[in-house]
mmCIF file of C-alpha atoms and ligand atoms in Angstrom:
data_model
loop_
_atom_site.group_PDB
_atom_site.id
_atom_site.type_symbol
_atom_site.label_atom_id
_atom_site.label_comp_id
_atom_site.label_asym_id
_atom_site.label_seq_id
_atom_site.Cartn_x
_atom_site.Cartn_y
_atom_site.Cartn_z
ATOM 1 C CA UNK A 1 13.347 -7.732 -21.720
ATOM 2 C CA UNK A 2 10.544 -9.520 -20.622
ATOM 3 C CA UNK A 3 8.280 -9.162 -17.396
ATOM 4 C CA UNK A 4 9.380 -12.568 -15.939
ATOM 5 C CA UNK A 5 13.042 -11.211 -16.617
ATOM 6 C CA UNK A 6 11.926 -9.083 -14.390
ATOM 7 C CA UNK A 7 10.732 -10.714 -11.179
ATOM 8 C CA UNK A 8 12.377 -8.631 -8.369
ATOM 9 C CA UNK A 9 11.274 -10.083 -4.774
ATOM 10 C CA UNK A 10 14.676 -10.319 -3.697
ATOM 11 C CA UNK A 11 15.844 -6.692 -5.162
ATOM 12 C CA UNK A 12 12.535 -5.740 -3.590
ATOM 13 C CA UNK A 13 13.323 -6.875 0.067
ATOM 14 C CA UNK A 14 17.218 -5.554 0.058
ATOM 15 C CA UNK A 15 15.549 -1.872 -1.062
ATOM 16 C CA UNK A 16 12.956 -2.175 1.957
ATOM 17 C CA UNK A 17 15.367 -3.230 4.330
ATOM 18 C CA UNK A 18 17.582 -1.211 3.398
ATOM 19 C CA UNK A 19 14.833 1.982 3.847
ATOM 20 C CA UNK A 20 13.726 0.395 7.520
ATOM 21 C CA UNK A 21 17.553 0.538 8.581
ATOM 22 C CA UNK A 22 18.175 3.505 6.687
ATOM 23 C CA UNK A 23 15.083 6.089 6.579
ATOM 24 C CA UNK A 24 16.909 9.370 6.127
ATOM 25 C CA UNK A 25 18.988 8.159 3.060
ATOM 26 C CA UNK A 26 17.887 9.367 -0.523
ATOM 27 C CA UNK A 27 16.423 6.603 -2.325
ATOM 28 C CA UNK A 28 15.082 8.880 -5.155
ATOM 29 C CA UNK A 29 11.097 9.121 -3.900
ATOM 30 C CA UNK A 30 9.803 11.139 -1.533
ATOM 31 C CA UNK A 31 8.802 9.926 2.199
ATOM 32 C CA UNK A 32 8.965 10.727 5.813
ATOM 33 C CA UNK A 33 6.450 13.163 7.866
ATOM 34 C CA UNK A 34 6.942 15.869 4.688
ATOM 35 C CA UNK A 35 5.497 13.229 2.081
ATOM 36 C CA UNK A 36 2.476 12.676 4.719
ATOM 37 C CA UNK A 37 1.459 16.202 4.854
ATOM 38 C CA UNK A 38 1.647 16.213 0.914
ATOM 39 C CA UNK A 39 -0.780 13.562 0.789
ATOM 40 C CA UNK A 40 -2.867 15.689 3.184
ATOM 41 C CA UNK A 41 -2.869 12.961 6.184
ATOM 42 C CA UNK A 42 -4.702 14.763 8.955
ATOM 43 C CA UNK A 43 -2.995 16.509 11.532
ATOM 44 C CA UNK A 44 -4.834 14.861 14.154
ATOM 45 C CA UNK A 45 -3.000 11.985 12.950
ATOM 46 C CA UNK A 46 0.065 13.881 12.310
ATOM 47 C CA UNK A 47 0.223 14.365 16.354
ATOM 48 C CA UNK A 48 -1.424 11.312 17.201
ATOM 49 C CA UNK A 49 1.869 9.043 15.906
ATOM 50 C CA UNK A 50 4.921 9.661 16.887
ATOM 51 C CA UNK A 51 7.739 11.637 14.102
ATOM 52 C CA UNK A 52 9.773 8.302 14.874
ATOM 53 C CA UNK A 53 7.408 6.352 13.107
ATOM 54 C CA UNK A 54 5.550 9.238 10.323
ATOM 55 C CA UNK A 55 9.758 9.482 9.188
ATOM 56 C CA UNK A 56 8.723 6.084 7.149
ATOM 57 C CA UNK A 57 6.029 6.853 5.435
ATOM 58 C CA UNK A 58 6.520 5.820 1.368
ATOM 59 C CA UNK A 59 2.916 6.498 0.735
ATOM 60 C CA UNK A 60 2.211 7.711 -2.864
ATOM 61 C CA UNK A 61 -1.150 8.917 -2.106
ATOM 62 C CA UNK A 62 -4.001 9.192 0.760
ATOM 63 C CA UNK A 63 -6.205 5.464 1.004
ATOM 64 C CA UNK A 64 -8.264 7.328 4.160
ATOM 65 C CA UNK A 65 -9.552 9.987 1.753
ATOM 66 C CA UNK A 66 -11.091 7.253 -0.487
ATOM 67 C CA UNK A 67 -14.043 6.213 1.745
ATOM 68 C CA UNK A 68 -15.536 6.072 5.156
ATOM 69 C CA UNK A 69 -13.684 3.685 8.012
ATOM 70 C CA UNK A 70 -15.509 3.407 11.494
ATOM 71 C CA UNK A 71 -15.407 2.149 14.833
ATOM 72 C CA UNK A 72 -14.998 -1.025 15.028
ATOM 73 C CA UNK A 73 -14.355 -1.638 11.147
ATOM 74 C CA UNK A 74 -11.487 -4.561 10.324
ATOM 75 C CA UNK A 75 -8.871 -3.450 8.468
ATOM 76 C CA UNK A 76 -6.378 -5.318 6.141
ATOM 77 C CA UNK A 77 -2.914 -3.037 4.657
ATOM 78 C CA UNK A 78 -1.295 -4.996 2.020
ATOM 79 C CA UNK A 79 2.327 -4.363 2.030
ATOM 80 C CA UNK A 80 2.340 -1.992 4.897
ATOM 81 C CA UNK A 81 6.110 -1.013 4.993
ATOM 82 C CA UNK A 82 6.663 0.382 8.265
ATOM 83 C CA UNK A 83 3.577 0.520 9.481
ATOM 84 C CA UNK A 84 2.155 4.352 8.792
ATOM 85 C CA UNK A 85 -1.162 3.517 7.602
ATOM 86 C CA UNK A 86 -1.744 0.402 9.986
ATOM 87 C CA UNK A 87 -1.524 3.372 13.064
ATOM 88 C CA UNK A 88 -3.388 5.680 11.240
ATOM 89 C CA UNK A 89 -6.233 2.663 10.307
ATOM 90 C CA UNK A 90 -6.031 1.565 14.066
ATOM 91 C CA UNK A 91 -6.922 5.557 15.029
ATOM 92 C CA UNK A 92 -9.713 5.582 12.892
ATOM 93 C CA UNK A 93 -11.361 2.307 14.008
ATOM 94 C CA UNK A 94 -10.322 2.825 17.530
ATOM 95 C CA UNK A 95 -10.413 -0.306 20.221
ATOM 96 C CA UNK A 96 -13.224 -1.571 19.274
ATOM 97 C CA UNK A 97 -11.829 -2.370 15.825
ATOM 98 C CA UNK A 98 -8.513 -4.751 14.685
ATOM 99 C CA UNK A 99 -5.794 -3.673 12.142
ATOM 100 C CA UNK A 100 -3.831 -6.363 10.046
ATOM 101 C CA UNK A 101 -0.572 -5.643 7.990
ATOM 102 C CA UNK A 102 1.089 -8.036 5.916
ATOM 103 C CA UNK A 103 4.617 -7.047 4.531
ATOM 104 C CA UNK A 104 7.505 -9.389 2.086
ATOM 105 C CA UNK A 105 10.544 -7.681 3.858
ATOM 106 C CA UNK A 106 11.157 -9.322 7.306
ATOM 107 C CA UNK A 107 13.040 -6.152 8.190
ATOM 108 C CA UNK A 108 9.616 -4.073 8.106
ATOM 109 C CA UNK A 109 7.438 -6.191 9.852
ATOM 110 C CA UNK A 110 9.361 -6.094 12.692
ATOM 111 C CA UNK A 111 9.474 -2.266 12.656
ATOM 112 C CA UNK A 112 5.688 -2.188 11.526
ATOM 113 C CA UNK A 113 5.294 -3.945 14.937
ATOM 114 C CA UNK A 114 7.974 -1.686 16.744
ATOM 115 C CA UNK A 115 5.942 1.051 15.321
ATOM 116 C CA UNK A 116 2.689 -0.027 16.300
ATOM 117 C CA UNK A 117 4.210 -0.427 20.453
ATOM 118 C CA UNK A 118 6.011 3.321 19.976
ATOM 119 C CA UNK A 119 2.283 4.419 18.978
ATOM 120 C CA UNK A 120 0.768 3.028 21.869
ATOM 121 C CA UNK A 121 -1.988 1.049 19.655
ATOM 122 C CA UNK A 122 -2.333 -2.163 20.942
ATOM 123 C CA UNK A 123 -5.302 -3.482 17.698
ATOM 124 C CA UNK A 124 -2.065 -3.507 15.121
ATOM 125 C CA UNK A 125 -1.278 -7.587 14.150
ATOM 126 C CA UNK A 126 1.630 -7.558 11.469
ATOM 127 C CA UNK A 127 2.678 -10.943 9.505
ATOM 128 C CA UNK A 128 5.104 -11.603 6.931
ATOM 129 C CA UNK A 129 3.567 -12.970 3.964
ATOM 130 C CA UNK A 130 3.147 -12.369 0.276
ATOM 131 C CA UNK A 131 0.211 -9.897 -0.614
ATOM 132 C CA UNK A 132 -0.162 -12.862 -3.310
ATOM 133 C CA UNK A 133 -1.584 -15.278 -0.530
ATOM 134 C CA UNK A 134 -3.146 -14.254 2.414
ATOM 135 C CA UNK A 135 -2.680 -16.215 5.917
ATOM 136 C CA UNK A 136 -6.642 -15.649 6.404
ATOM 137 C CA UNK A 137 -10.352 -16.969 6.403
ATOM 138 C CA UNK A 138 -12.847 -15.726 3.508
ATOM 139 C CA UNK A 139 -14.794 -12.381 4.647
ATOM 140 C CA UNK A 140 -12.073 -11.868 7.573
ATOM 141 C CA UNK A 141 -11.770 -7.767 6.791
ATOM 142 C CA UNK A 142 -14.559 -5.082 5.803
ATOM 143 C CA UNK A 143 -11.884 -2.898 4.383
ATOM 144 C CA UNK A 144 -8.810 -3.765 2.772
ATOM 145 C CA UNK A 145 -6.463 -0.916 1.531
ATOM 146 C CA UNK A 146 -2.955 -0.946 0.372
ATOM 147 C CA UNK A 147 0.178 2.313 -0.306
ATOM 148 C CA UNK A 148 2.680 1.726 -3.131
ATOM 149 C CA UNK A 149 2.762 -1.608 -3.143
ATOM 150 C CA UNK A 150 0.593 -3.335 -5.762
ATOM 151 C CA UNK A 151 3.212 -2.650 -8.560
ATOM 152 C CA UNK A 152 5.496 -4.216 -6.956
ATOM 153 C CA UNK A 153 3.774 -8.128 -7.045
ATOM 154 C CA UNK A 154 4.880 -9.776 -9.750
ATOM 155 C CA UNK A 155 1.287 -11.565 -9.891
ATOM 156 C CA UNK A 156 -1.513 -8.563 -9.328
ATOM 157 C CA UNK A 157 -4.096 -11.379 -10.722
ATOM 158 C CA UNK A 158 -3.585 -13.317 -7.137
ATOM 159 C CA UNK A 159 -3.058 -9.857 -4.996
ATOM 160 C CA UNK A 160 -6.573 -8.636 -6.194
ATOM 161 C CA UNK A 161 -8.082 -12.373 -6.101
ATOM 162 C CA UNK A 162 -6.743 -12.561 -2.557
ATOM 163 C CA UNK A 163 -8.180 -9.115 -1.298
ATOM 164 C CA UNK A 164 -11.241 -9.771 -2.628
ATOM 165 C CA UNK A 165 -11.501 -13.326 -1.059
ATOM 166 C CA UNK A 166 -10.838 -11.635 1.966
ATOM 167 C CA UNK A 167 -13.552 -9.087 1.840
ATOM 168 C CA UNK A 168 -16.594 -9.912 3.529
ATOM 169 C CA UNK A 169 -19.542 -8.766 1.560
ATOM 170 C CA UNK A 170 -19.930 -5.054 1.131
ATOM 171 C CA UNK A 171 -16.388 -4.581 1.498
ATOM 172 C CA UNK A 172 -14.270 -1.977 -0.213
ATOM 173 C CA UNK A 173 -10.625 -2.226 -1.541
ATOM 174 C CA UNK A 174 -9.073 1.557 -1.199
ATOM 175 C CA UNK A 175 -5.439 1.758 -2.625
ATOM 176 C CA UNK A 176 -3.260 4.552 -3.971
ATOM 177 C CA UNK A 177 -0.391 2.814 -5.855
ATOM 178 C CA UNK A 178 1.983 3.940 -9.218
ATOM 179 C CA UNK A 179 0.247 3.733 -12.652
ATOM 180 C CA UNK A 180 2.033 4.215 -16.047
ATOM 181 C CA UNK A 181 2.008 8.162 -16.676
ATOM 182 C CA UNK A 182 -0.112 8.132 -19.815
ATOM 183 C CA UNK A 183 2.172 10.893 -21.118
ATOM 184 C CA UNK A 184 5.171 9.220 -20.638
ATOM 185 C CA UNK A 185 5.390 5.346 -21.617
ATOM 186 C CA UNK A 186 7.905 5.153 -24.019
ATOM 187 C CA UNK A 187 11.038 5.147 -21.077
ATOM 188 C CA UNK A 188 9.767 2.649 -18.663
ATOM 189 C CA UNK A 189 12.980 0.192 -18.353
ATOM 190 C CA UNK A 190 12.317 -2.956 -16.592
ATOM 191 C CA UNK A 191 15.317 -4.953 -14.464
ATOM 192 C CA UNK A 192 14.741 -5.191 -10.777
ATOM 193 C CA UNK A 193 16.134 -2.097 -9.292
ATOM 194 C CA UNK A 194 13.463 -0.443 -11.706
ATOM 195 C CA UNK A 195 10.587 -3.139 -10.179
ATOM 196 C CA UNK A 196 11.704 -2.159 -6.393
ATOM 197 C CA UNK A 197 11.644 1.527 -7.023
ATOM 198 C CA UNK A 198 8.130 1.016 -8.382
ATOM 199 C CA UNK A 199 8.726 1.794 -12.036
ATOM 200 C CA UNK A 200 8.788 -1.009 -14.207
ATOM 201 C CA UNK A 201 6.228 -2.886 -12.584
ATOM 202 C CA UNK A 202 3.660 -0.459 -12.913
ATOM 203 C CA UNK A 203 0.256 -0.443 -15.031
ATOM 204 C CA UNK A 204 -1.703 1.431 -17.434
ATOM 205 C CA UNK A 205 -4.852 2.877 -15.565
ATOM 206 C CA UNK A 206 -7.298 0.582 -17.778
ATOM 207 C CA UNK A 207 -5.093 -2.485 -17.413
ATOM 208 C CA UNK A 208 -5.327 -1.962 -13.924
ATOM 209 C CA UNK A 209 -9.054 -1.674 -13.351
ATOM 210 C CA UNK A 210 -9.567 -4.683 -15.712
ATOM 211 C CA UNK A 211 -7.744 -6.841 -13.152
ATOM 212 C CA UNK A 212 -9.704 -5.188 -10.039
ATOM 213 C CA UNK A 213 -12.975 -6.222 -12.432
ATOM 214 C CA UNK A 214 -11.925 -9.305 -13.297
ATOM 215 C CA UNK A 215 -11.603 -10.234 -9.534
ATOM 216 C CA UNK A 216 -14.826 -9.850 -8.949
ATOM 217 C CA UNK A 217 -15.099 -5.691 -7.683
ATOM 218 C CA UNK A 218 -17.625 -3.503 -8.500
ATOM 219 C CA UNK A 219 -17.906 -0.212 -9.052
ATOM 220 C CA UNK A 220 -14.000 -0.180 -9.570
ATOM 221 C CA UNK A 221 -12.785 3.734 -10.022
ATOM 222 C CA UNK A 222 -9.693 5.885 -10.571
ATOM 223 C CA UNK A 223 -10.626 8.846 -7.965
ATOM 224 C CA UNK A 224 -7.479 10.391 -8.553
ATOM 225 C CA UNK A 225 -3.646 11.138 -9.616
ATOM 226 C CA UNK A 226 -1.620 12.576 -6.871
ATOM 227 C CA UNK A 227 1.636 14.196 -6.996
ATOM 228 C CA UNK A 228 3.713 11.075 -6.507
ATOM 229 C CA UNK A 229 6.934 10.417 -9.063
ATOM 230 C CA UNK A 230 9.088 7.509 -9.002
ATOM 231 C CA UNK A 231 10.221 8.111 -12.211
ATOM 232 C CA UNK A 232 9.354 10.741 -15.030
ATOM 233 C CA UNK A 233 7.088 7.913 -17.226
ATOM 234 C CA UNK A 234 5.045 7.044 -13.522
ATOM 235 C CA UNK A 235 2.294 8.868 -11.644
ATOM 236 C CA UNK A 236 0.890 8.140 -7.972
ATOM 237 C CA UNK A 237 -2.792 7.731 -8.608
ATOM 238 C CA UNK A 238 -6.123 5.974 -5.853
ATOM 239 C CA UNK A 239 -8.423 3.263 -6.529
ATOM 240 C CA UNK A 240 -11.792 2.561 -4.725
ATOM 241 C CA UNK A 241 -13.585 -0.866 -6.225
ATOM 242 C CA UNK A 242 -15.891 -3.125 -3.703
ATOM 243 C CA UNK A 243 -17.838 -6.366 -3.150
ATOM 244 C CA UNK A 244 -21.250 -7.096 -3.580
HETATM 245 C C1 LIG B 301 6.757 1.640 -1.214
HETATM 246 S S1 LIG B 301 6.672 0.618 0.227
HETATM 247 C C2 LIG B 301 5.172 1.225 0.943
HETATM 248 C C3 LIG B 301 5.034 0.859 2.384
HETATM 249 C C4 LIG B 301 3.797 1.419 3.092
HETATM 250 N N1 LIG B 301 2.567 0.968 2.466
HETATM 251 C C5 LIG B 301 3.832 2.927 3.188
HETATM 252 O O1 LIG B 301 2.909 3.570 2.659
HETATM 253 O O2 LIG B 301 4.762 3.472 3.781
HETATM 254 C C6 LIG B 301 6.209 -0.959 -0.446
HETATM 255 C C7 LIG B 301 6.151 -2.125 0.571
HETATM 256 O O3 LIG B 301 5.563 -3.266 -0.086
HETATM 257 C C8 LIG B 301 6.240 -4.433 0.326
HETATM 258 N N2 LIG B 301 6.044 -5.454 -0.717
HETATM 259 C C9 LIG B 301 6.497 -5.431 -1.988
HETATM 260 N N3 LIG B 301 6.093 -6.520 -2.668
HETATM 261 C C10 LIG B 301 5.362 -7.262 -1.797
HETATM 262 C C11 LIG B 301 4.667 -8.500 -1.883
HETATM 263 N N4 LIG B 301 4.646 -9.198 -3.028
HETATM 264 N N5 LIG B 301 4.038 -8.967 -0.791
HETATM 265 C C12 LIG B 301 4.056 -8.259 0.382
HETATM 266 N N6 LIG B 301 4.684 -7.070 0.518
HETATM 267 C C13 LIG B 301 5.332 -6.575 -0.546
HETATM 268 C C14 LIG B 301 7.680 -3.998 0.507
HETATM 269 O O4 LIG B 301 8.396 -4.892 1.347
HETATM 270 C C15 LIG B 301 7.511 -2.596 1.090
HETATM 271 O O5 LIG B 301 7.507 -2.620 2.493
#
């Protein structure tokens, strides 16, 4: 079967609205307050946002660990779910900073909003768009960092285009997102319930940094694999790359 055969946006917002109506049922990955201690999110932040919102959290690894974010920084999440790392981004660049989220599912960008009200941050905008074209001016973030979501655009060409379009100069993309476990790439199936569950629309490591290279980035690096499974022939792994 064939990528295209593959092209899940629909599959992909039924799962996601299905997890923002639904975020104690078993969809086969880890998540909730559990999966952010895993990928060592601070407690500070831990107690800063309330359980109600941390019991959301599909991150497969820890964007905030990948480089420095201060006061007053501007912030861009692509696909930001529920909204987990847009509080966490909005603690870290406090009031004097803003926080955008963008998010496909219509169901999640309302409760990335709801969220962002139950957290008491009031720098949190959320829009539903496409991480494949962004509703915003050239150089409008200094950061732009995205959790789990990458693998799921069926066009990663126009996602990393996009972010770095985005990126004022000096900028830095931090992402953790699924790669193809190097060990394991023989059982990768591909139909869309395998694209939304962030399988089959994963990447090789060196596939992946070509793309983030061939946008323009610099100094594009794997820092890490995390712990993250969403099946046995994918890994979680983080990404830092940046803009001249
Ligand atoms: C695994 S969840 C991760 C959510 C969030 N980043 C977190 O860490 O909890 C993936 C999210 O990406 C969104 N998504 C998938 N494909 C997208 C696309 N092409 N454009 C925008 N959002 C997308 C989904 O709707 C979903 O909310």
């Amino acid at each position: 079967m064939s990528d295209s055969d593959c092209l899940a946006n629909n599959t992909v917002v039924d799962l996601y609205t299905d997890l923002a109506a639904n975020p104690d049922k078993d969809f086969g990955w880890d998540k909730g307050l559990a999966n952010a201690i895993n990928h060592h999110y601070r407690k500070e932040w831990l107690d800063a946002v309330p359980d109600s919102v941390w019991q959301y959290c599909a991150a497969v690894g820890n964007p905030f660990q990948l480089g420095e974010f201060k006061r007053a920084d501007a912030v861009l999440d692509l696909g930001c779910g529920a909204g987990v790392d847009l509080c966490v981004a909005s603690l870290l660049v406090s009031k004097e900073g803003r926080v955008s989220g963008v998010d496909l599912t219509p169901a999640m960008v309302e409760l990335a909003r709801h969220n962002a009200v139950r957290a008491g941050l009031n720098n949190i905008s959320v829009y539903q768009t496409s991480i494949e074209k962004l509703p915003f001016d050239d150089a409008s973030f200094n950061i732009v960092i995205s959790n789990g979501a990458i693998n799921l655009s069926e066009s990663k060409e126009d996602v990393f285009r996009e972010a770095f379009r985005v990126l004022s100069s000096g900028g830095h993309l931090y992402f953790a997102d699924m790669i193809k476990d190097g060990n394991h790439q023989a059982d990768t199936c591909c139909n869309a319930e395998s694209w939304a569950d962030c399988v089959a629309g994963t990447l090789k490591t060196d596939d992946l940094i070509q793309l983030i290279r061939a946008a323009g980035f610099v100094d594009v690096k794997r820092v890490s694999l995390t712990h993250y499974k969403t099946s046995v022939s994918t890994i979680g792994a983080t990404f830092r790359a940046s803009k001249v």
